[in-house]
Each structure stands twice: as C-alpha cells, then as structure tokens.
Coordinates of C-alpha atoms and ligand atoms in Angstrom, one line a residue:
M166 CA 0.0 -0.1 0.1
S167 CA 1.2 3.5 -0.7
P168 CA -1.2 6.0 0.7
P169 CA -1.1 9.6 -0.6
L170 CA 1.9 11.6 0.1
Q171 CA 1.1 14.1 2.9
L172 CA 2.5 17.2 1.2
R173 CA 2.2 20.7 2.5
F174 CA 3.0 23.7 0.4
V175 CA 5.7 25.7 2.2
T176 CA 7.0 28.6 -0.1
S177 CA 7.9 29.7 -3.5
A178 CA 11.4 31.0 -3.9
P179 CA 13.2 32.8 -6.8
D180 CA 16.4 30.9 -6.3
V181 CA 18.1 28.2 -4.4
A182 CA 19.6 30.5 -1.8
S183 CA 16.2 31.7 -0.8
L184 CA 14.9 28.1 -0.1
P185 CA 14.9 26.7 3.6
A186 CA 17.3 24.1 4.4
A187 CA 16.2 20.4 3.7
T188 CA 17.4 17.1 4.6
A189 CA 16.4 15.2 1.4
E190 CA 14.5 16.6 -1.6
V191 CA 13.1 15.3 -4.9
A192 CA 12.9 17.8 -7.7
I193 CA 10.4 17.7 -10.5
V194 CA 11.4 19.1 -13.9
G195 CA 9.8 19.1 -17.3
R196 CA 8.5 21.4 -20.0
S197 CA 5.5 23.5 -19.5
N198 CA 2.3 21.5 -20.0
V199 CA 4.0 18.0 -19.4
G200 CA 1.7 17.4 -16.4
K201 CA 3.9 18.4 -13.5
S202 CA 1.0 20.0 -11.4
S203 CA -1.4 17.1 -12.1
L204 CA 1.3 14.6 -11.0
I205 CA 1.9 16.4 -7.7
N206 CA -1.8 16.6 -7.1
A207 CA -2.1 12.9 -7.9
L208 CA 0.7 11.9 -5.6
A209 CA -0.9 13.7 -2.8
N210 CA -4.5 12.8 -3.8
R211 CA -5.4 16.5 -3.7
K212 CA -7.1 18.5 -6.3
K213 CA -5.5 21.9 -6.2
L214 CA -2.3 21.4 -4.1
A215 CA -0.1 22.3 -7.1
L216 CA -1.7 25.0 -9.1
T217 CA -2.0 24.4 -12.9
S218 CA 0.1 26.1 -15.6
N219 CA -1.8 29.3 -15.9
T220 CA -1.3 30.4 -12.3
P221 CA 0.7 33.8 -12.7
G222 CA 3.9 34.0 -10.7
R223 CA 4.2 30.5 -9.1
T224 CA 5.1 28.8 -12.2
R225 CA 8.3 30.8 -12.5
M226 CA 9.5 30.0 -8.9
L227 CA 10.9 27.0 -7.0
N228 CA 7.8 25.7 -5.3
L229 CA 8.8 23.8 -2.1
Y230 CA 6.3 21.1 -0.5
E231 CA 7.3 19.3 2.8
L232 CA 6.3 15.8 3.1
E233 CA 5.0 14.6 6.6
G234 CA 7.6 12.4 8.1
G235 CA 10.6 14.1 6.4
G236 CA 11.9 15.3 3.1
S237 CA 10.6 17.7 0.6
L238 CA 9.6 18.0 -3.0
V239 CA 10.5 20.9 -5.2
D240 CA 8.6 21.9 -8.3
L241 CA 10.7 23.6 -10.8
P242 CA 9.6 26.1 -13.4
G243 CA 8.6 24.4 -16.8
Y244 CA 11.3 24.8 -19.4
G245 CA 8.8 26.5 -21.8
Y246 CA 9.1 29.9 -20.3
A247 CA 12.9 30.1 -20.7
A248 CA 12.5 31.8 -24.0
V249 CA 11.0 34.9 -22.4
S250 CA 13.3 35.2 -19.4
G251 CA 17.0 35.4 -19.7
S252 CA 17.6 31.9 -20.4
T253 CA 20.8 29.9 -20.6
R254 CA 22.0 28.5 -24.0
S255 CA 20.8 25.1 -23.0
G256 CA 17.3 26.3 -22.9
W257 CA 16.3 26.5 -19.2
P258 CA 16.7 29.4 -16.8
K259 CA 19.9 29.7 -14.6
M260 CA 17.6 29.3 -11.5
I261 CA 16.9 25.6 -12.6
E262 CA 20.6 24.9 -13.2
G263 CA 21.5 26.8 -10.0
Y264 CA 19.1 24.8 -8.0
L265 CA 20.1 21.4 -9.5
L266 CA 23.8 22.0 -9.1
N267 CA 23.7 23.6 -5.8
R268 CA 21.1 21.9 -3.7
E269 CA 23.0 19.6 -1.4
A270 CA 19.8 17.7 -0.2
L271 CA 18.9 16.8 -3.9
A272 CA 18.2 13.0 -3.7
M273 CA 16.5 12.6 -7.2
I274 CA 15.2 14.5 -10.2
M275 CA 12.2 13.3 -11.7
V276 CA 12.4 14.3 -15.3
L277 CA 8.9 14.4 -16.8
V278 CA 8.5 13.6 -20.4
D279 CA 5.0 13.7 -22.2
G280 CA 4.2 10.1 -22.9
E281 CA 2.0 10.8 -25.8
I282 CA 4.5 13.0 -27.7
G283 CA 7.8 11.5 -26.4
P284 CA 11.0 13.3 -25.5
T285 CA 11.4 16.8 -27.0
K286 CA 14.9 18.2 -27.9
L287 CA 14.8 20.1 -24.5
D288 CA 14.0 16.9 -22.6
V289 CA 16.9 15.2 -24.2
T290 CA 19.2 18.2 -23.5
M291 CA 18.1 18.0 -19.9
L292 CA 18.8 14.3 -19.7
D293 CA 22.2 14.6 -21.2
W294 CA 23.0 17.4 -18.9
A295 CA 22.0 15.5 -15.8
R296 CA 23.9 12.5 -17.0
S297 CA 27.1 14.5 -17.6
S298 CA 26.8 16.4 -14.4
S299 CA 26.2 12.9 -12.5
L300 CA 22.8 14.0 -11.0
P301 CA 20.6 11.3 -10.0
H302 CA 17.5 11.3 -12.3
T303 CA 14.6 9.2 -13.2
V304 CA 12.5 9.6 -16.3
V305 CA 8.7 9.8 -15.6
A306 CA 6.5 9.4 -18.7
T307 CA 3.1 11.4 -18.3
K308 CA -0.3 11.0 -19.7
Q309 CA -0.1 7.3 -20.3
D310 CA -3.9 7.2 -20.7
K311 CA -3.5 9.1 -24.0
V312 CA -1.5 6.3 -25.6
K313 CA -3.9 3.7 -27.1
P314 CA -3.4 0.4 -25.3
S315 CA -2.5 -1.1 -28.7
Q316 CA 0.3 1.4 -29.2
R317 CA 1.8 1.3 -25.6
Q318 CA 4.5 -1.4 -26.1
R319 CA 5.8 0.3 -29.2
R320 CA 5.6 3.7 -27.6
Q321 CA 7.4 2.6 -24.5
A322 CA 10.3 1.4 -26.5
E323 CA 10.3 4.5 -28.7
L324 CA 10.3 6.8 -25.6
A325 CA 13.0 4.8 -23.8
A326 CA 15.3 4.9 -26.9
G327 CA 14.5 8.5 -27.4
C328 CA 15.9 9.2 -23.8
H329 CA 18.8 6.7 -24.3
L330 CA 17.4 4.4 -21.7
E331 CA 16.0 0.9 -21.3
V332 CA 12.2 0.4 -21.2
G333 CA 12.4 -0.8 -17.7
D334 CA 14.2 2.5 -16.6
I335 CA 11.0 4.7 -17.3
V336 CA 8.2 5.1 -14.9
W337 CA 4.9 5.5 -16.8
V338 CA 2.1 7.4 -15.1
S339 CA -1.5 8.8 -15.7
A340 CA -2.5 11.4 -13.3
V341 CA -6.0 11.2 -14.8
K342 CA -6.4 7.5 -14.4
G343 CA -4.0 6.9 -11.5
T344 CA -1.8 4.5 -13.4
G345 CA 1.5 4.2 -11.8
I346 CA 0.9 6.6 -9.0
L347 CA 1.0 4.0 -6.2
P348 CA 4.5 2.7 -7.2
L349 CA 5.8 6.3 -7.8
R350 CA 4.7 7.3 -4.2
G351 CA 6.7 4.3 -3.0
L352 CA 9.7 5.5 -5.1
V353 CA 9.4 9.0 -3.8
K354 CA 9.5 7.8 -0.2
L355 CA 12.4 5.5 -0.9
W356 CA 14.4 8.4 -2.4
L357 CA 13.7 10.6 0.6
S358 CA 14.5 8.0 3.2
Ligands
GDP216 P1 2.3 21.5 -16.0 O1 2.3 22.8 -16.8 O2 3.5 20.7 -16.3 O3 2.0 21.7 -14.5 O4 1.0 20.6 -16.5 P2 -0.5 20.5 -15.9 O5 -0.5 19.5 -14.8 O6 -1.0 21.7 -15.7 O7 -1.1 19.7 -17.2 C1 -1.2 20.2 -18.6 C2 -2.3 19.6 -19.2 O8 -2.2 18.3 -19.4 C3 -3.6 19.8 -18.6 O9 -4.7 20.2 -19.4 C4 -3.9 18.6 -17.8 O10 -5.4 18.3 -17.6 C5 -3.3 17.6 -18.8 N1 -2.9 16.3 -18.2 C6 -2.0 16.3 -17.1 N2 -1.7 15.0 -16.7 C7 -2.6 14.2 -17.5 C8 -2.7 12.8 -17.6 O11 -2.3 11.9 -16.9 N3 -3.7 12.4 -18.7 C9 -4.2 13.4 -19.4 N4 -5.2 12.8 -20.4 N5 -4.1 14.7 -19.3 C10 -3.2 15.0 -18.4

C-alpha cells in the first residue's frame, strides 16, 4: 500500500539560496504542460495542491512542498518559459541549473516527459546534462492514458530509446487514471528515506 503523500506547500522561492534548508529533496522538472502539477496533485491525492500552468507567478518560482515524516519536493519552472526570461544557452533558466547543481539535499530529479508525444529536444538536452553532471535522475512518462493500449508497447520502446534508456528505466504514469501513481509514491518515499 502506498497512501497519498502528505504534502504541505511551504513556499515559492526565486532561487536556491532563498529556500529553507532540507534534509532530502526530490525535484520535478519538465517542459510546461508536461503534467507536473497534475502529477503532484495525484501523488498527494489533492485537487489543487499544485496549481495548474496558468497560475501567474508561481510557475516561474521554485515551489517547495514538505512531506510529513521528512523530506521535501520541489517543483521547478517548466522549461517552456525559458524563451521569455534570460535563459541559458541550453534552454532553461539559470535558476533551474542553479538549484540542481547547488542543492545539497537533492536526492532525485524526476524528469517528466510527455508520454503521448515523447521526449522533446529540450528533454533530451536536460537528460544529457543531468547525466554528464552526474545528477541522480529518473524519467517519468506522463499522460499514459493518452496512448492507445495497442500502441503502448511500441511507444514505451520508442520513448526509452529517445531518452537513451532501457524500457524498464522509465516510470509510466497517468495522473488522470491513477496508473503508476502508487509505485511512484513508494519510489518518492524511498528516495527521501
Ligand atoms: P504542468 O504545466 O506541467 O504543470 O502541466 P499540468 O499538470 O497543468 O497539465 C497540463 C495539461 O495536461 C492539463 O490540461 C492537464 O489536464 C493535462 N494532463 C496532465 N496529466 C494528464 C494525464 O495523466 N492524462 C491526461 N489525459 N491529461 C493530463
């Protein structure tokens, strides 16, 4: 059994230096609209814990949630907005890179990839960068329900290949149907333990 994660929203911070200290932390990254907010809400079994993409302000901050029993979760800005805010050459804002390279408590990065459309160029850049920076990361493929059952096996193989990973390395979820949410809750607890 993996009951909902007891997450409590703590703060939104403009950079890693403004975040409170943490013991262990899981970060969530992905392009805008990949399903980050929906996934956080599904993990917590709450409807509006994480606000959806069009909430002004918070989507450009590091949003920190504390997990009852220890550890925290940080929701990073979606890559998509990089174009409108002094972005780095690699396509995501300095604050994302600053957080990922300087957060000592970072235990795991969940890199969200849209399961329906597969990894974008930016997703692959993020994965290559995490790999070359030796940062712990796990690919979570979202919106599994949008892939027809008859197509799933092929899509799983394609998505894994696109990420330069094995099929078994990818965690598939659907925030809408609840698929994969229980095991992912278990993984988050494990990463934070
Ligand atoms: P964010 O920008 O990454 O936080 O993405 P959101 O969580 O706001 O989701 C973006 C859009 O994708 C919304 O319209 C969601 O309803 C939709 N969405 C998110 N997760 C799922 C899913 O598991 N299945 C389906 N079918 N749609 C999803």
